[in-house]
PDB file of C-alpha atoms in Angstrom:
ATOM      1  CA  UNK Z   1      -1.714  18.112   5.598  1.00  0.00           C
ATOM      2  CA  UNK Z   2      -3.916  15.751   7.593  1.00  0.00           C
ATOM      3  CA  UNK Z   3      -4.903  18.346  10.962  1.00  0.00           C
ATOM      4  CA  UNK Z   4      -7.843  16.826  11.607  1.00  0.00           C
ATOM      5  CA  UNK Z   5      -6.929  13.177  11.673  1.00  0.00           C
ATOM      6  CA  UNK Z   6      -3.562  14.086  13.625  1.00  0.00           C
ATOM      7  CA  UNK Z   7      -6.114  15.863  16.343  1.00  0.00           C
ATOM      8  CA  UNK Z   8      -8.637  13.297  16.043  1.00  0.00           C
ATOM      9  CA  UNK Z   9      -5.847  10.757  16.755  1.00  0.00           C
ATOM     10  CA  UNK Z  10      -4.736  12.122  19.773  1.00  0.00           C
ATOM     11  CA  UNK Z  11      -8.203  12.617  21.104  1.00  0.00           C
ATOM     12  CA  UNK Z  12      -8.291  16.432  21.724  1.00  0.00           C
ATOM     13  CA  UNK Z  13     -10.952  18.735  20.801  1.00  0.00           C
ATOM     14  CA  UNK Z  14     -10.635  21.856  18.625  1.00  0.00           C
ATOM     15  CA  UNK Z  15      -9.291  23.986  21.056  1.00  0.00           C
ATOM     16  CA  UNK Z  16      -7.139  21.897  22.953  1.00  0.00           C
ATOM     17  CA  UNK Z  17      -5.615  21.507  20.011  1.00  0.00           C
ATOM     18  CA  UNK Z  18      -5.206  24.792  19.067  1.00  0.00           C
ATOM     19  CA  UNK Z  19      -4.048  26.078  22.334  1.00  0.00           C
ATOM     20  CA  UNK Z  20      -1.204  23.446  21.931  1.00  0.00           C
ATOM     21  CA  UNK Z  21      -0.004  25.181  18.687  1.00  0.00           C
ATOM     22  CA  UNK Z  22      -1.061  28.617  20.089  1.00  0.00           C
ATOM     23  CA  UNK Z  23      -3.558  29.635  18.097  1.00  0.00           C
ATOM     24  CA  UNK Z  24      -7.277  30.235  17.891  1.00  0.00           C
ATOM     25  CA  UNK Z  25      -9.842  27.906  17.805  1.00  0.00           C
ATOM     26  CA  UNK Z  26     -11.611  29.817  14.709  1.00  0.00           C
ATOM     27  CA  UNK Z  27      -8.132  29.673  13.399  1.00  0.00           C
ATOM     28  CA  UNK Z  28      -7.594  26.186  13.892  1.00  0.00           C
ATOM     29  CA  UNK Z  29     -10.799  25.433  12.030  1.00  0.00           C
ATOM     30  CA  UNK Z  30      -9.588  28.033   9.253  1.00  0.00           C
ATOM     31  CA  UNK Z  31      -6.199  25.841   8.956  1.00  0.00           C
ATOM     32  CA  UNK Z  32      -8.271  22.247   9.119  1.00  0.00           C
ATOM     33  CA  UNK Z  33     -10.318  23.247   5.956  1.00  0.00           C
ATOM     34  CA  UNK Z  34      -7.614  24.081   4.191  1.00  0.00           C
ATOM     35  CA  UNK Z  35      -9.263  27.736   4.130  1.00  0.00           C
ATOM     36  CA  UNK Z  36      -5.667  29.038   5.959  1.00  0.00           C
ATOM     37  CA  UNK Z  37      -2.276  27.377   5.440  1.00  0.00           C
ATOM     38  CA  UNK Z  38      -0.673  27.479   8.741  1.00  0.00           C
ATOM     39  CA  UNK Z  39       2.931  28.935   9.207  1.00  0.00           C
ATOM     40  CA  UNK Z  40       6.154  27.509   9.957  1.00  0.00           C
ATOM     41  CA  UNK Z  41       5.517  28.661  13.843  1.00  0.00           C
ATOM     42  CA  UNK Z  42       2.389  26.811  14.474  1.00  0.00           C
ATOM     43  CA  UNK Z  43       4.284  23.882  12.907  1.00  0.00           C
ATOM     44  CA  UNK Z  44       6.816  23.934  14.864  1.00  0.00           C
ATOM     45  CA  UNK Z  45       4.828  24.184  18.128  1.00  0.00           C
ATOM     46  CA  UNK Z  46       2.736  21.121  17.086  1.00  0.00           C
ATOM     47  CA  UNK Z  47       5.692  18.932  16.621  1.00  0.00           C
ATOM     48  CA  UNK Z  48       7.123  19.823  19.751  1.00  0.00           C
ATOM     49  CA  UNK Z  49       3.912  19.991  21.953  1.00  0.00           C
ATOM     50  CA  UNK Z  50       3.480  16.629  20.338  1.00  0.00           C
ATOM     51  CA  UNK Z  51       6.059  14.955  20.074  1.00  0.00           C
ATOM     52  CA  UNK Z  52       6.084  13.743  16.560  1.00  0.00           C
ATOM     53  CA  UNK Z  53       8.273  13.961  13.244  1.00  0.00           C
ATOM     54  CA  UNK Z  54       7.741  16.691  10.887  1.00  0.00           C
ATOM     55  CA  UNK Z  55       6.513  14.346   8.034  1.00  0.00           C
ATOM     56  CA  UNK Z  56       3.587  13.371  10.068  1.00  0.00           C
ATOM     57  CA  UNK Z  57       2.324  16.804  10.250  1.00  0.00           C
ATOM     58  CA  UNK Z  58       3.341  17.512   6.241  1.00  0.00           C
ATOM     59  CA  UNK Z  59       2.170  14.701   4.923  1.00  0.00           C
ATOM     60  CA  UNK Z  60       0.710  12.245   7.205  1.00  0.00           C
ATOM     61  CA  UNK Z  61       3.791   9.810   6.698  1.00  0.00           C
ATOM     62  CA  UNK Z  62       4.543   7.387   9.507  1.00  0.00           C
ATOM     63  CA  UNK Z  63       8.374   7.673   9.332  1.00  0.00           C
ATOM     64  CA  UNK Z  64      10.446   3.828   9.800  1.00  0.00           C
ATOM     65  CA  UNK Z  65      13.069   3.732  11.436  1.00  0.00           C
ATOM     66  CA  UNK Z  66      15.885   2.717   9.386  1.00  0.00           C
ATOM     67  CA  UNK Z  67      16.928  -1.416   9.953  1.00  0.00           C
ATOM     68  CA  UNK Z  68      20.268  -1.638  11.856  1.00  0.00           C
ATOM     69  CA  UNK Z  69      23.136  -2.994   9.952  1.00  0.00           C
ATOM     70  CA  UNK Z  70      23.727  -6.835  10.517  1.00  0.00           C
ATOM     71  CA  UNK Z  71      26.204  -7.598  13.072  1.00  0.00           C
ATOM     72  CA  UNK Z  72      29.761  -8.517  12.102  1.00  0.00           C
ATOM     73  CA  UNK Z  73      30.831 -11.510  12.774  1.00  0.00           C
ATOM     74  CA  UNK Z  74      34.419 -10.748  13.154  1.00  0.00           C
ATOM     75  CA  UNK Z  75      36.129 -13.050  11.007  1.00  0.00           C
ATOM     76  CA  UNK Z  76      38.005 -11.731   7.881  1.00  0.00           C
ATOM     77  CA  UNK Z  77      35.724 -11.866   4.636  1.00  0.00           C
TER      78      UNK Z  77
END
């Protein structure tokens, strides 16, 4: 998990960014050095406090959106 970079990247400090996923700030350092592995609660706070997809707070994955199929043309094939 990439905490630090993901609260880096938004520009909040330790405890803002704990208070977002309702925790402490000790805590939050705890969970950033690995020391704690945070629960499915906190995760779930940070993706909706944040807005983001679940595989950016797993595994630092930038989901794609999938391409649109091509249009049809309309005439028989």
């Amino acid at each position: 998990m990439r905490l630090r970079g993901l609260r880096m990247s938004r520009g909040l400090s330790p405890g803002e960014f704990a208070a977002l996923a309702g925790v402490s700030q000790a805590q939050q350092y705890r969970l950033e050095s690995g020391e704690r592995v945070p629960d499915a609660l906190y995760l779930v706070r940070l993706i909706v406090e944040l807005g983001i997809d679940v595989r950016v707070v797993l595994d630092g994955a930038i989901p794609c959106r999938a391409a649109a199929p091509a249009p049809s043309s309309g005439a028989p094939a």
